[in-house]
Amino acid sequence: MQSTYFMIKPEIVAAGEQQIGAILAMVNRSGFRITRLAMRQLDRALVEDFYGEHRGKPFYDSLVEYITSGPVVCVRLEREDAVAALRELIGATNPAEAATGTVRDLYGTSIGENAVHASANADDAARELGLIFGD
Ligand code: CDP
Ligand code: MG
């Protein structure tokens, strides 16, 4: 069993419970267990740390602005091979390139506003779960 970090981004939370519920249902149907769940407004310092690998890139400032623009849904998920399985379920970073039926294909609007986050690898999952939940 492996843990990973999943996050529903602000534009989806702002759109209301229907989209949050639909996305969590997709996750559940893919065999994940939700072991932590919280709606939170993340502060700038935390988000700068969370996305530290992207500091200095052209999209970094807008990314931090966007993720701090409203509440997000923070989720710890467990499944066999959770990290890779969740990345497959969410699809490519750019919704225009995301495989049909993935979360970003269905709910993303642009490469910036791409609906959800999922940890890229096991080390990132541990780091992100630590930052968000203190696990
Ligand atoms: O989220 P993911 O791991 O798929 O992509 P990333 O390369 O780690 O980028 C993190 C986040 O930055 C993305 O999910 C987008 O929200 C944002 N981003 C962006 O706005 N413009 C880009 N060219 C690349 C990423
Ligand atoms: Mg990433």
JSON list of C-alpha atoms and ligand atoms in Angstrom, two decimals:
[
{"chain": "A", "resi": 1, "resn": "MET", "atom": "CA", "xyz": [0.00, 0.00, 0.00]},
{"chain": "A", "resi": 2, "resn": "GLN", "atom": "CA", "xyz": [1.30, 3.46, -0.95]},
{"chain": "A", "resi": 3, "resn": "SER", "atom": "CA", "xyz": [0.15, 6.97, -0.01]},
{"chain": "A", "resi": 4, "resn": "THR", "atom": "CA", "xyz": [0.00, 10.00, -2.27]},
{"chain": "A", "resi": 5, "resn": "TYR", "atom": "CA", "xyz": [-1.17, 13.60, -2.09]},
{"chain": "A", "resi": 6, "resn": "PHE", "atom": "CA", "xyz": [-4.09, 14.82, -4.15]},
{"chain": "A", "resi": 7, "resn": "MET", "atom": "CA", "xyz": [-5.44, 18.36, -4.27]},
{"chain": "A", "resi": 8, "resn": "ILE", "atom": "CA", "xyz": [-8.52, 19.86, -5.93]},
{"chain": "A", "resi": 9, "resn": "LYS", "atom": "CA", "xyz": [-7.54, 23.37, -7.03]},
{"chain": "A", "resi": 10, "resn": "PRO", "atom": "CA", "xyz": [-9.39, 26.64, -6.34]},
{"chain": "A", "resi": 11, "resn": "GLU", "atom": "CA", "xyz": [-11.39, 27.08, -9.55]},
{"chain": "A", "resi": 12, "resn": "ILE", "atom": "CA", "xyz": [-13.06, 23.68, -9.02]},
{"chain": "A", "resi": 13, "resn": "VAL", "atom": "CA", "xyz": [-13.82, 24.37, -5.36]},
{"chain": "A", "resi": 14, "resn": "ALA", "atom": "CA", "xyz": [-15.27, 27.76, -6.36]},
{"chain": "A", "resi": 15, "resn": "ALA", "atom": "CA", "xyz": [-17.48, 26.00, -8.93]},
{"chain": "A", "resi": 16, "resn": "GLY", "atom": "CA", "xyz": [-19.20, 24.13, -6.09]},
{"chain": "A", "resi": 17, "resn": "GLU", "atom": "CA", "xyz": [-19.81, 20.77, -4.51]},
{"chain": "A", "resi": 18, "resn": "GLN", "atom": "CA", "xyz": [-21.00, 19.02, -7.66]},
{"chain": "A", "resi": 19, "resn": "GLN", "atom": "CA", "xyz": [-17.55, 19.07, -9.29]},
{"chain": "A", "resi": 20, "resn": "ILE", "atom": "CA", "xyz": [-15.75, 18.22, -6.04]},
{"chain": "A", "resi": 21, "resn": "GLY", "atom": "CA", "xyz": [-18.05, 15.24, -5.58]},
{"chain": "A", "resi": 22, "resn": "ALA", "atom": "CA", "xyz": [-17.69, 14.07, -9.17]},
{"chain": "A", "resi": 23, "resn": "ILE", "atom": "CA", "xyz": [-13.88, 14.18, -8.98]},
{"chain": "A", "resi": 24, "resn": "LEU", "atom": "CA", "xyz": [-13.76, 12.36, -5.62]},
{"chain": "A", "resi": 25, "resn": "ALA", "atom": "CA", "xyz": [-16.10, 9.73, -7.10]},
{"chain": "A", "resi": 26, "resn": "MET", "atom": "CA", "xyz": [-13.67, 9.18, -9.99]},
{"chain": "A", "resi": 27, "resn": "VAL", "atom": "CA", "xyz": [-10.85, 8.72, -7.48]},
{"chain": "A", "resi": 28, "resn": "ASN", "atom": "CA", "xyz": [-12.94, 6.30, -5.44]},
{"chain": "A", "resi": 29, "resn": "ARG", "atom": "CA", "xyz": [-13.93, 4.27, -8.50]},
{"chain": "A", "resi": 30, "resn": "SER", "atom": "CA", "xyz": [-10.23, 3.91, -9.31]},
{"chain": "A", "resi": 31, "resn": "GLY", "atom": "CA", "xyz": [-9.68, 2.01, -6.08]},
{"chain": "A", "resi": 32, "resn": "PHE", "atom": "CA", "xyz": [-8.22, 4.69, -3.82]},
{"chain": "A", "resi": 33, "resn": "ARG", "atom": "CA", "xyz": [-9.10, 5.05, -0.15]},
{"chain": "A", "resi": 34, "resn": "ILE", "atom": "CA", "xyz": [-9.38, 8.57, 1.26]},
{"chain": "A", "resi": 35, "resn": "THR", "atom": "CA", "xyz": [-7.46, 8.61, 4.55]},
{"chain": "A", "resi": 36, "resn": "ARG", "atom": "CA", "xyz": [-7.42, 12.39, 5.11]},
{"chain": "A", "resi": 37, "resn": "LEU", "atom": "CA", "xyz": [-9.63, 15.10, 3.67]},
{"chain": "A", "resi": 38, "resn": "ALA", "atom": "CA", "xyz": [-9.75, 18.84, 4.38]},
{"chain": "A", "resi": 39, "resn": "MET", "atom": "CA", "xyz": [-10.89, 22.01, 2.68]},
{"chain": "A", "resi": 40, "resn": "ARG", "atom": "CA", "xyz": [-8.29, 24.66, 3.38]},
{"chain": "A", "resi": 41, "resn": "GLN", "atom": "CA", "xyz": [-7.13, 28.11, 2.37]},
{"chain": "A", "resi": 42, "resn": "LEU", "atom": "CA", "xyz": [-3.36, 27.66, 1.97]},
{"chain": "A", "resi": 43, "resn": "ASP", "atom": "CA", "xyz": [-1.16, 30.62, 2.82]},
{"chain": "A", "resi": 44, "resn": "ARG", "atom": "CA", "xyz": [1.50, 32.01, 0.51]},
{"chain": "A", "resi": 45, "resn": "ALA", "atom": "CA", "xyz": [4.51, 30.75, 2.49]},
{"chain": "A", "resi": 46, "resn": "LEU", "atom": "CA", "xyz": [3.20, 27.19, 2.44]},
{"chain": "A", "resi": 47, "resn": "VAL", "atom": "CA", "xyz": [2.43, 27.29, -1.29]},
{"chain": "A", "resi": 48, "resn": "GLU", "atom": "CA", "xyz": [5.87, 28.76, -2.07]},
{"chain": "A", "resi": 49, "resn": "ASP", "atom": "CA", "xyz": [7.41, 25.86, -0.18]},
{"chain": "A", "resi": 50, "resn": "PHE", "atom": "CA", "xyz": [5.06, 23.31, -1.76]},
{"chain": "A", "resi": 51, "resn": "TYR", "atom": "CA", "xyz": [5.94, 24.47, -5.31]},
{"chain": "A", "resi": 52, "resn": "GLY", "atom": "CA", "xyz": [9.57, 25.31, -4.48]},
{"chain": "A", "resi": 53, "resn": "GLU", "atom": "CA", "xyz": [10.89, 23.26, -7.41]},
{"chain": "A", "resi": 54, "resn": "HIS", "atom": "CA", "xyz": [9.24, 25.77, -9.78]},
{"chain": "A", "resi": 55, "resn": "ARG", "atom": "CA", "xyz": [10.65, 28.95, -8.20]},
{"chain": "A", "resi": 56, "resn": "GLY", "atom": "CA", "xyz": [12.12, 31.19, -10.93]},
{"chain": "A", "resi": 57, "resn": "LYS", "atom": "CA", "xyz": [10.08, 29.68, -13.76]},
{"chain": "A", "resi": 58, "resn": "PRO", "atom": "CA", "xyz": [7.87, 32.03, -15.83]},
{"chain": "A", "resi": 59, "resn": "PHE", "atom": "CA", "xyz": [4.65, 30.59, -14.42]},
{"chain": "A", "resi": 60, "resn": "TYR", "atom": "CA", "xyz": [5.75, 30.50, -10.75]},
{"chain": "A", "resi": 61, "resn": "ASP", "atom": "CA", "xyz": [4.22, 33.80, -9.57]},
{"chain": "A", "resi": 62, "resn": "SER", "atom": "CA", "xyz": [0.88, 33.15, -11.29]},
{"chain": "A", "resi": 63, "resn": "LEU", "atom": "CA", "xyz": [0.87, 29.59, -9.91]},
{"chain": "A", "resi": 64, "resn": "VAL", "atom": "CA", "xyz": [1.31, 30.83, -6.32]},
{"chain": "A", "resi": 65, "resn": "GLU", "atom": "CA", "xyz": [-1.36, 33.53, -6.87]},
{"chain": "A", "resi": 66, "resn": "TYR", "atom": "CA", "xyz": [-3.76, 30.95, -8.27]},
{"chain": "A", "resi": 67, "resn": "ILE", "atom": "CA", "xyz": [-3.32, 28.31, -5.55]},
{"chain": "A", "resi": 68, "resn": "THR", "atom": "CA", "xyz": [-3.73, 30.95, -2.82]},
{"chain": "A", "resi": 69, "resn": "SER", "atom": "CA", "xyz": [-6.76, 32.56, -4.55]},
{"chain": "A", "resi": 70, "resn": "GLY", "atom": "CA", "xyz": [-9.31, 30.46, -2.65]},
{"chain": "A", "resi": 71, "resn": "PRO", "atom": "CA", "xyz": [-9.84, 27.24, -0.71]},
{"chain": "A", "resi": 72, "resn": "VAL", "atom": "CA", "xyz": [-8.51, 23.92, -2.02]},
{"chain": "A", "resi": 73, "resn": "VAL", "atom": "CA", "xyz": [-9.48, 20.35, -1.11]},
{"chain": "A", "resi": 74, "resn": "CYS", "atom": "CA", "xyz": [-6.49, 18.50, 0.37]},
{"chain": "A", "resi": 75, "resn": "VAL", "atom": "CA", "xyz": [-6.59, 14.69, 0.23]},
{"chain": "A", "resi": 76, "resn": "ARG", "atom": "CA", "xyz": [-4.35, 11.81, 1.29]},
{"chain": "A", "resi": 77, "resn": "LEU", "atom": "CA", "xyz": [-5.03, 8.74, -0.81]},
{"chain": "A", "resi": 78, "resn": "GLU", "atom": "CA", "xyz": [-3.96, 5.13, -0.38]},
{"chain": "A", "resi": 79, "resn": "ARG", "atom": "CA", "xyz": [-3.80, 2.37, -2.96]},
{"chain": "A", "resi": 80, "resn": "GLU", "atom": "CA", "xyz": [-1.37, -0.10, -4.37]},
{"chain": "A", "resi": 81, "resn": "ASP", "atom": "CA", "xyz": [0.97, 1.87, -6.65]},
{"chain": "A", "resi": 82, "resn": "ALA", "atom": "CA", "xyz": [-0.93, 5.03, -5.65]},
{"chain": "A", "resi": 83, "resn": "VAL", "atom": "CA", "xyz": [1.50, 7.63, -7.02]},
{"chain": "A", "resi": 84, "resn": "ALA", "atom": "CA", "xyz": [1.61, 6.30, -10.59]},
{"chain": "A", "resi": 85, "resn": "ALA", "atom": "CA", "xyz": [-2.07, 5.32, -10.63]},
{"chain": "A", "resi": 86, "resn": "LEU", "atom": "CA", "xyz": [-3.18, 8.80, -9.56]},
{"chain": "A", "resi": 87, "resn": "ARG", "atom": "CA", "xyz": [-0.95, 10.53, -12.11]},
{"chain": "A", "resi": 88, "resn": "GLU", "atom": "CA", "xyz": [-2.52, 8.33, -14.77]},
{"chain": "A", "resi": 89, "resn": "LEU", "atom": "CA", "xyz": [-6.02, 9.14, -13.53]},
{"chain": "A", "resi": 90, "resn": "ILE", "atom": "CA", "xyz": [-5.45, 12.93, -13.62]},
{"chain": "A", "resi": 91, "resn": "GLY", "atom": "CA", "xyz": [-3.79, 13.08, -17.06]},
{"chain": "A", "resi": 92, "resn": "ALA", "atom": "CA", "xyz": [-1.19, 15.43, -18.54]},
{"chain": "A", "resi": 93, "resn": "THR", "atom": "CA", "xyz": [-0.44, 18.86, -17.03]},
{"chain": "A", "resi": 94, "resn": "ASN", "atom": "CA", "xyz": [-1.98, 20.62, -20.04]},
{"chain": "A", "resi": 95, "resn": "PRO", "atom": "CA", "xyz": [-5.67, 19.66, -20.26]},
{"chain": "A", "resi": 96, "resn": "ALA", "atom": "CA", "xyz": [-5.47, 20.01, -24.05]},
{"chain": "A", "resi": 97, "resn": "GLU", "atom": "CA", "xyz": [-3.00, 17.08, -24.03]},
{"chain": "A", "resi": 98, "resn": "ALA", "atom": "CA", "xyz": [-4.64, 15.03, -21.27]},
{"chain": "A", "resi": 99, "resn": "ALA", "atom": "CA", "xyz": [-5.95, 11.60, -22.31]},
{"chain": "A", "resi": 100, "resn": "THR", "atom": "CA", "xyz": [-9.70, 11.36, -22.86]},
{"chain": "A", "resi": 101, "resn": "GLY", "atom": "CA", "xyz": [-11.64, 10.70, -19.67]},
{"chain": "A", "resi": 102, "resn": "THR", "atom": "CA", "xyz": [-8.89, 11.84, -17.29]},
{"chain": "A", "resi": 103, "resn": "VAL", "atom": "CA", "xyz": [-9.69, 14.40, -14.59]},
{"chain": "A", "resi": 104, "resn": "ARG", "atom": "CA", "xyz": [-7.78, 17.18, -16.35]},
{"chain": "A", "resi": 105, "resn": "ASP", "atom": "CA", "xyz": [-9.42, 16.33, -19.67]},
{"chain": "A", "resi": 106, "resn": "LEU", "atom": "CA", "xyz": [-12.88, 16.55, -18.10]},
{"chain": "A", "resi": 107, "resn": "TYR", "atom": "CA", "xyz": [-12.40, 19.41, -15.62]},
{"chain": "A", "resi": 108, "resn": "GLY", "atom": "CA", "xyz": [-9.28, 21.40, -16.60]},
{"chain": "A", "resi": 109, "resn": "THR", "atom": "CA", "xyz": [-9.54, 24.67, -18.51]},
{"chain": "A", "resi": 110, "resn": "SER", "atom": "CA", "xyz": [-5.91, 25.63, -19.23]},
{"chain": "A", "resi": 111, "resn": "ILE", "atom": "CA", "xyz": [-2.33, 24.57, -18.39]},
{"chain": "A", "resi": 112, "resn": "GLY", "atom": "CA", "xyz": [-2.53, 26.95, -15.42]},
{"chain": "A", "resi": 113, "resn": "GLU", "atom": "CA", "xyz": [-6.05, 26.12, -14.26]},
{"chain": "A", "resi": 114, "resn": "ASN", "atom": "CA", "xyz": [-5.83, 22.37, -14.62]},
{"chain": "A", "resi": 115, "resn": "ALA", "atom": "CA", "xyz": [-8.27, 21.35, -11.88]},
{"chain": "A", "resi": 116, "resn": "VAL", "atom": "CA", "xyz": [-6.11, 19.09, -9.70]},
{"chain": "A", "resi": 117, "resn": "HIS", "atom": "CA", "xyz": [-2.65, 18.26, -8.35]},
{"chain": "A", "resi": 118, "resn": "ALA", "atom": "CA", "xyz": [-1.10, 14.84, -7.74]},
{"chain": "A", "resi": 119, "resn": "SER", "atom": "CA", "xyz": [2.36, 14.07, -6.35]},
{"chain": "A", "resi": 120, "resn": "ALA", "atom": "CA", "xyz": [4.87, 13.28, -9.11]},
{"chain": "A", "resi": 121, "resn": "ASN", "atom": "CA", "xyz": [6.79, 10.54, -7.23]},
{"chain": "A", "resi": 122, "resn": "ALA", "atom": "CA", "xyz": [7.01, 8.84, -3.83]},
{"chain": "A", "resi": 123, "resn": "ASP", "atom": "CA", "xyz": [9.52, 11.35, -2.42]},
{"chain": "A", "resi": 124, "resn": "ASP", "atom": "CA", "xyz": [7.29, 14.26, -3.42]},
{"chain": "A", "resi": 125, "resn": "ALA", "atom": "CA", "xyz": [4.27, 12.49, -1.93]},
{"chain": "A", "resi": 126, "resn": "ALA", "atom": "CA", "xyz": [6.03, 12.18, 1.45]},
{"chain": "A", "resi": 127, "resn": "ARG", "atom": "CA", "xyz": [7.21, 15.79, 1.32]},
{"chain": "A", "resi": 128, "resn": "GLU", "atom": "CA", "xyz": [3.80, 17.16, 0.29]},
{"chain": "A", "resi": 129, "resn": "LEU", "atom": "CA", "xyz": [1.86, 15.09, 2.86]},
{"chain": "A", "resi": 130, "resn": "GLY", "atom": "CA", "xyz": [4.26, 16.37, 5.49]},
{"chain": "A", "resi": 131, "resn": "LEU", "atom": "CA", "xyz": [3.77, 19.99, 4.47]},
{"chain": "A", "resi": 132, "resn": "ILE", "atom": "CA", "xyz": [-0.02, 19.82, 4.23]},
{"chain": "A", "resi": 133, "resn": "PHE", "atom": "CA", "xyz": [-0.99, 17.36, 6.97]},
{"chain": "A", "resi": 134, "resn": "GLY", "atom": "CA", "xyz": [2.14, 17.16, 9.11]},
{"chain": "A", "resi": 135, "resn": "ASP", "atom": "CA", "xyz": [2.25, 13.39, 8.51]},
{"chain": "B", "resi": 1, "resn": "CDP", "atom": "O1", "xyz": [0.99, 19.56, -11.85]},
{"chain": "B", "resi": 1, "resn": "CDP", "atom": "P1", "xyz": [2.02, 18.81, -12.66]},
{"chain": "B", "resi": 1, "resn": "CDP", "atom": "O2", "xyz": [2.97, 18.01, -11.80]},
{"chain": "B", "resi": 1, "resn": "CDP", "atom": "O3", "xyz": [1.38, 17.99, -13.75]},
{"chain": "B", "resi": 1, "resn": "CDP", "atom": "O4", "xyz": [2.88, 19.90, -13.44]},
{"chain": "B", "resi": 1, "resn": "CDP", "atom": "P2", "xyz": [4.16, 20.74, -13.00]},
{"chain": "B", "resi": 1, "resn": "CDP", "atom": "O5", "xyz": [5.04, 20.84, -14.18]},
{"chain": "B", "resi": 1, "resn": "CDP", "atom": "O6", "xyz": [4.75, 20.20, -11.73]},
{"chain": "B", "resi": 1, "resn": "CDP", "atom": "O7", "xyz": [3.56, 22.19, -12.74]},
{"chain": "B", "resi": 1, "resn": "CDP", "atom": "C1", "xyz": [2.89, 22.48, -11.53]},
{"chain": "B", "resi": 1, "resn": "CDP", "atom": "C2", "xyz": [1.70, 23.36, -11.87]},
{"chain": "B", "resi": 1, "resn": "CDP", "atom": "O8", "xyz": [2.14, 24.61, -12.41]},
{"chain": "B", "resi": 1, "resn": "CDP", "atom": "C3", "xyz": [0.77, 22.81, -12.96]},
{"chain": "B", "resi": 1, "resn": "CDP", "atom": "O9", "xyz": [-0.15, 21.86, -12.48]},
{"chain": "B", "resi": 1, "resn": "CDP", "atom": "C4", "xyz": [0.08, 24.08, -13.44]},
{"chain": "B", "resi": 1, "resn": "CDP", "atom": "O10", "xyz": [-0.97, 24.48, -12.55]},
{"chain": "B", "resi": 1, "resn": "CDP", "atom": "C5", "xyz": [1.22, 25.10, -13.35]},
{"chain": "B", "resi": 1, "resn": "CDP", "atom": "N1", "xyz": [1.91, 25.30, -14.65]},
{"chain": "B", "resi": 1, "resn": "CDP", "atom": "C6", "xyz": [1.61, 26.42, -15.41]},
{"chain": "B", "resi": 1, "resn": "CDP", "atom": "O11", "xyz": [0.81, 27.25, -15.01]},
{"chain": "B", "resi": 1, "resn": "CDP", "atom": "N2", "xyz": [2.26, 26.61, -16.63]},
{"chain": "B", "resi": 1, "resn": "CDP", "atom": "C7", "xyz": [3.15, 25.71, -17.08]},
{"chain": "B", "resi": 1, "resn": "CDP", "atom": "N3", "xyz": [3.75, 25.92, -18.25]},
{"chain": "B", "resi": 1, "resn": "CDP", "atom": "C8", "xyz": [3.45, 24.57, -16.32]},
{"chain": "B", "resi": 1, "resn": "CDP", "atom": "C9", "xyz": [2.80, 24.39, -15.11]},
{"chain": "B", "resi": 2, "resn": "MG", "atom": "MG", "xyz": [4.50, 18.56, -10.51]}
]
